[in-house]
Short mmCIF file of C-alpha atoms in Angstrom, two decimals:
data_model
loop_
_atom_site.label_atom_id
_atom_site.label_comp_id
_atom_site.label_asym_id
_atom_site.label_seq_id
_atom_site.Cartn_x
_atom_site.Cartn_y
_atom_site.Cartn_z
CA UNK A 300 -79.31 -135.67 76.88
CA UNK A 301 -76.62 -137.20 78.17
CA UNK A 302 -74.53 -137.55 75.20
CA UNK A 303 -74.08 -134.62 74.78
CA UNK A 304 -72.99 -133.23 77.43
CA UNK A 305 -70.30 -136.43 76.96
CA UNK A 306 -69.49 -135.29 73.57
CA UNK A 307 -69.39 -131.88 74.68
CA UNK A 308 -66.59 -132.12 77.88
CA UNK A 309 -64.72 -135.54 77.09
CA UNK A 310 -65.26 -135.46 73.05
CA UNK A 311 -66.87 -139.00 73.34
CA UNK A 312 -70.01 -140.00 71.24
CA UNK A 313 -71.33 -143.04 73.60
CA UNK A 314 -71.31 -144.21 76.74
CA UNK A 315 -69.23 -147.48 77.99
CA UNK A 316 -71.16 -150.39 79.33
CA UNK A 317 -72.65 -148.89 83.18
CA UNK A 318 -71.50 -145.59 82.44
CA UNK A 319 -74.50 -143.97 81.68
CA UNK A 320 -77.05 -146.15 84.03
CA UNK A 321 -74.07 -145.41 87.37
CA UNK A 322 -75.15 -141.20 86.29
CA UNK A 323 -78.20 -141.50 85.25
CA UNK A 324 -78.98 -142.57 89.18
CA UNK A 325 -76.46 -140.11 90.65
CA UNK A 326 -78.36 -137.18 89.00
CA UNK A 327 -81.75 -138.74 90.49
CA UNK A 328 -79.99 -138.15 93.76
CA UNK A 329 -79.52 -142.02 94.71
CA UNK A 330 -76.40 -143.53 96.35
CA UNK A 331 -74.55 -145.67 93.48
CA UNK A 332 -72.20 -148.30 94.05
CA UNK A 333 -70.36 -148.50 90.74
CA UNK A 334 -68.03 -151.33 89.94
CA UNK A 335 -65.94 -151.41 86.57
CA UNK A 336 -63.03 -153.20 85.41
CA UNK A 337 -59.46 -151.59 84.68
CA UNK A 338 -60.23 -149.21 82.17
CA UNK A 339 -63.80 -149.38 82.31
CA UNK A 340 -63.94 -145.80 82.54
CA UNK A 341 -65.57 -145.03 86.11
CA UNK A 342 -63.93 -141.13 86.50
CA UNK A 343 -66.20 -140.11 83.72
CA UNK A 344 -68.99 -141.63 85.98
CA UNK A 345 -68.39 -138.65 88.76
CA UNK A 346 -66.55 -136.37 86.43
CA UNK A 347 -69.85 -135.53 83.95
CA UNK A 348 -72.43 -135.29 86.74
CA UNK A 349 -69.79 -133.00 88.99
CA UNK A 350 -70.07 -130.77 86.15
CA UNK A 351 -73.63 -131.11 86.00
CA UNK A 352 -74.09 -130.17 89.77
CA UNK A 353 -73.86 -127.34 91.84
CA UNK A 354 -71.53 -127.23 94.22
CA UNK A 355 -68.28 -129.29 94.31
CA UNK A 356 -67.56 -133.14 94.39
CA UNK A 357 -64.66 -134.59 96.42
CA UNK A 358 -63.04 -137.41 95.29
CA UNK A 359 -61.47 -139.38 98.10
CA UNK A 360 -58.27 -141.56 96.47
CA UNK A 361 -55.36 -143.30 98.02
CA UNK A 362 -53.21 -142.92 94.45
CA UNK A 363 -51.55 -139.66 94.52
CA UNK A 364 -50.40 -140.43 90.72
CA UNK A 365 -53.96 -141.05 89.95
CA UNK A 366 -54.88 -137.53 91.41
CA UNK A 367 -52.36 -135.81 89.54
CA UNK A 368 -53.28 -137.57 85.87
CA UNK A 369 -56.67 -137.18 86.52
CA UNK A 370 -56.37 -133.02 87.33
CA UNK A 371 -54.00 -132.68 84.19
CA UNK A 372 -56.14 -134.67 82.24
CA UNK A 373 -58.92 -133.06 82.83
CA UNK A 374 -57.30 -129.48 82.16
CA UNK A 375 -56.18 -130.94 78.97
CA UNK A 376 -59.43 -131.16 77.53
CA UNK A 377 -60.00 -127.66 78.35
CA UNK A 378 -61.75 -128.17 82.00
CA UNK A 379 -60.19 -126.33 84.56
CA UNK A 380 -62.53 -127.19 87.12
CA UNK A 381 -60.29 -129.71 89.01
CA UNK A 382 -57.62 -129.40 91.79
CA UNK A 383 -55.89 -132.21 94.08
CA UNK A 384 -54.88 -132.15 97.73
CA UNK A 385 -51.94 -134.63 99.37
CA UNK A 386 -49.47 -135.01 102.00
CA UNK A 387 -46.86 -134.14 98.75
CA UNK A 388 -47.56 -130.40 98.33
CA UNK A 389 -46.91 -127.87 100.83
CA UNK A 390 -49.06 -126.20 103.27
CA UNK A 391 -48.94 -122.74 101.03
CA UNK A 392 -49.79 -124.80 98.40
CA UNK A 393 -52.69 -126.36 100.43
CA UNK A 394 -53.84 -123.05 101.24
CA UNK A 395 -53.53 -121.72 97.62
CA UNK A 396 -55.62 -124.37 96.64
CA UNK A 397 -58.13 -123.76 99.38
CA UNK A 398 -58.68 -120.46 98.30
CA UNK A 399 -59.19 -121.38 94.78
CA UNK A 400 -62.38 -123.97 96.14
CA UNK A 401 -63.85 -121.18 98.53
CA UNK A 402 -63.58 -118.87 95.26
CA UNK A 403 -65.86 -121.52 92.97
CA UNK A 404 -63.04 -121.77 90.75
CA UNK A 405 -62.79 -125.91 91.60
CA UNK A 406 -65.58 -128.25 91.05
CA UNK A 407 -63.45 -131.50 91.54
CA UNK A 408 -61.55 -131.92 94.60
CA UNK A 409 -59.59 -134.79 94.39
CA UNK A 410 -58.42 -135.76 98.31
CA UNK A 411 -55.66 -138.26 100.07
CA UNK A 412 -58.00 -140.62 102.87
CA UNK A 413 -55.22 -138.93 105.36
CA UNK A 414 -55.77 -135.27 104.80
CA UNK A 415 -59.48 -136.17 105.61
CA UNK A 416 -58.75 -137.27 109.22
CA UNK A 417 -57.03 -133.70 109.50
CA UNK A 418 -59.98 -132.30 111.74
CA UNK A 419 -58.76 -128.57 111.15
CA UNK A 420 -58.48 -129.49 106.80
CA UNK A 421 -61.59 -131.72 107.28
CA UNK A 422 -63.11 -128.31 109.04
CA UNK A 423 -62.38 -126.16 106.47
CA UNK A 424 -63.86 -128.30 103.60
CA UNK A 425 -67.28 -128.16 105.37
CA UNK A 426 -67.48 -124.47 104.87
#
């Protein structure tokens, strides 16, 4: 069942070595600790099962490049189900994006560890 929901978002036929096993126990509900090498391919790891679940998932990253390739990667293949938030943008671009989550139009929030210590941005995400 998997599979194909791999083939159907990324366009791959088969899962990489722990890709399948990390989701497989994510879906069950269990915490995961997932560790791959370079390359390894751990987004797909929360990117399929973030589609597969309600709600949103926040990804918490220190690499603002990694955000950004990751977002227009992602709408590349068609998915536009993924936004990024960083000290870099502005706060009307914060708030743009903000409204765009509230409005289910995000299911991937990638996040900078700094804007989470923000108690009034931390605030808002828990709406």
């Amino acid at each position: 069942m998997l599979t194909k929901y791999l083939s159907r978002y990324f366009g791959y036929d088969s899962f990489r070595d722990g890709q399948e096993e990390i989701i497989q126990h994510l879906l069950k509900g269990e915490h995961v600790l997932g560790v791959l090498p370079t390359g390894g391919g751990k987004s797909i790891c929360y990117q399929l099962p973030a589609l597969l679940f309600p709600g949103i998932t926040i990804v918490v990253s220190p690499l603002i490049s990694l955000m950004e390739d990751q977002v227009i990667q992602l709408k590349n293949m068609g998915l536009f189900i993924a936004t990024y938030i960083n000290s870099q943008l502005s706060y009307e671009e914060i708030v743009y994006r903000l409204k765009g989550l509230e409005q289910g139009k995000t299911k991937i929030l990638y996040v900078s560890p700094e804007k989470l210590q923000q108690e009034a941005f931390f605030n808002r995400l828990k709406k």
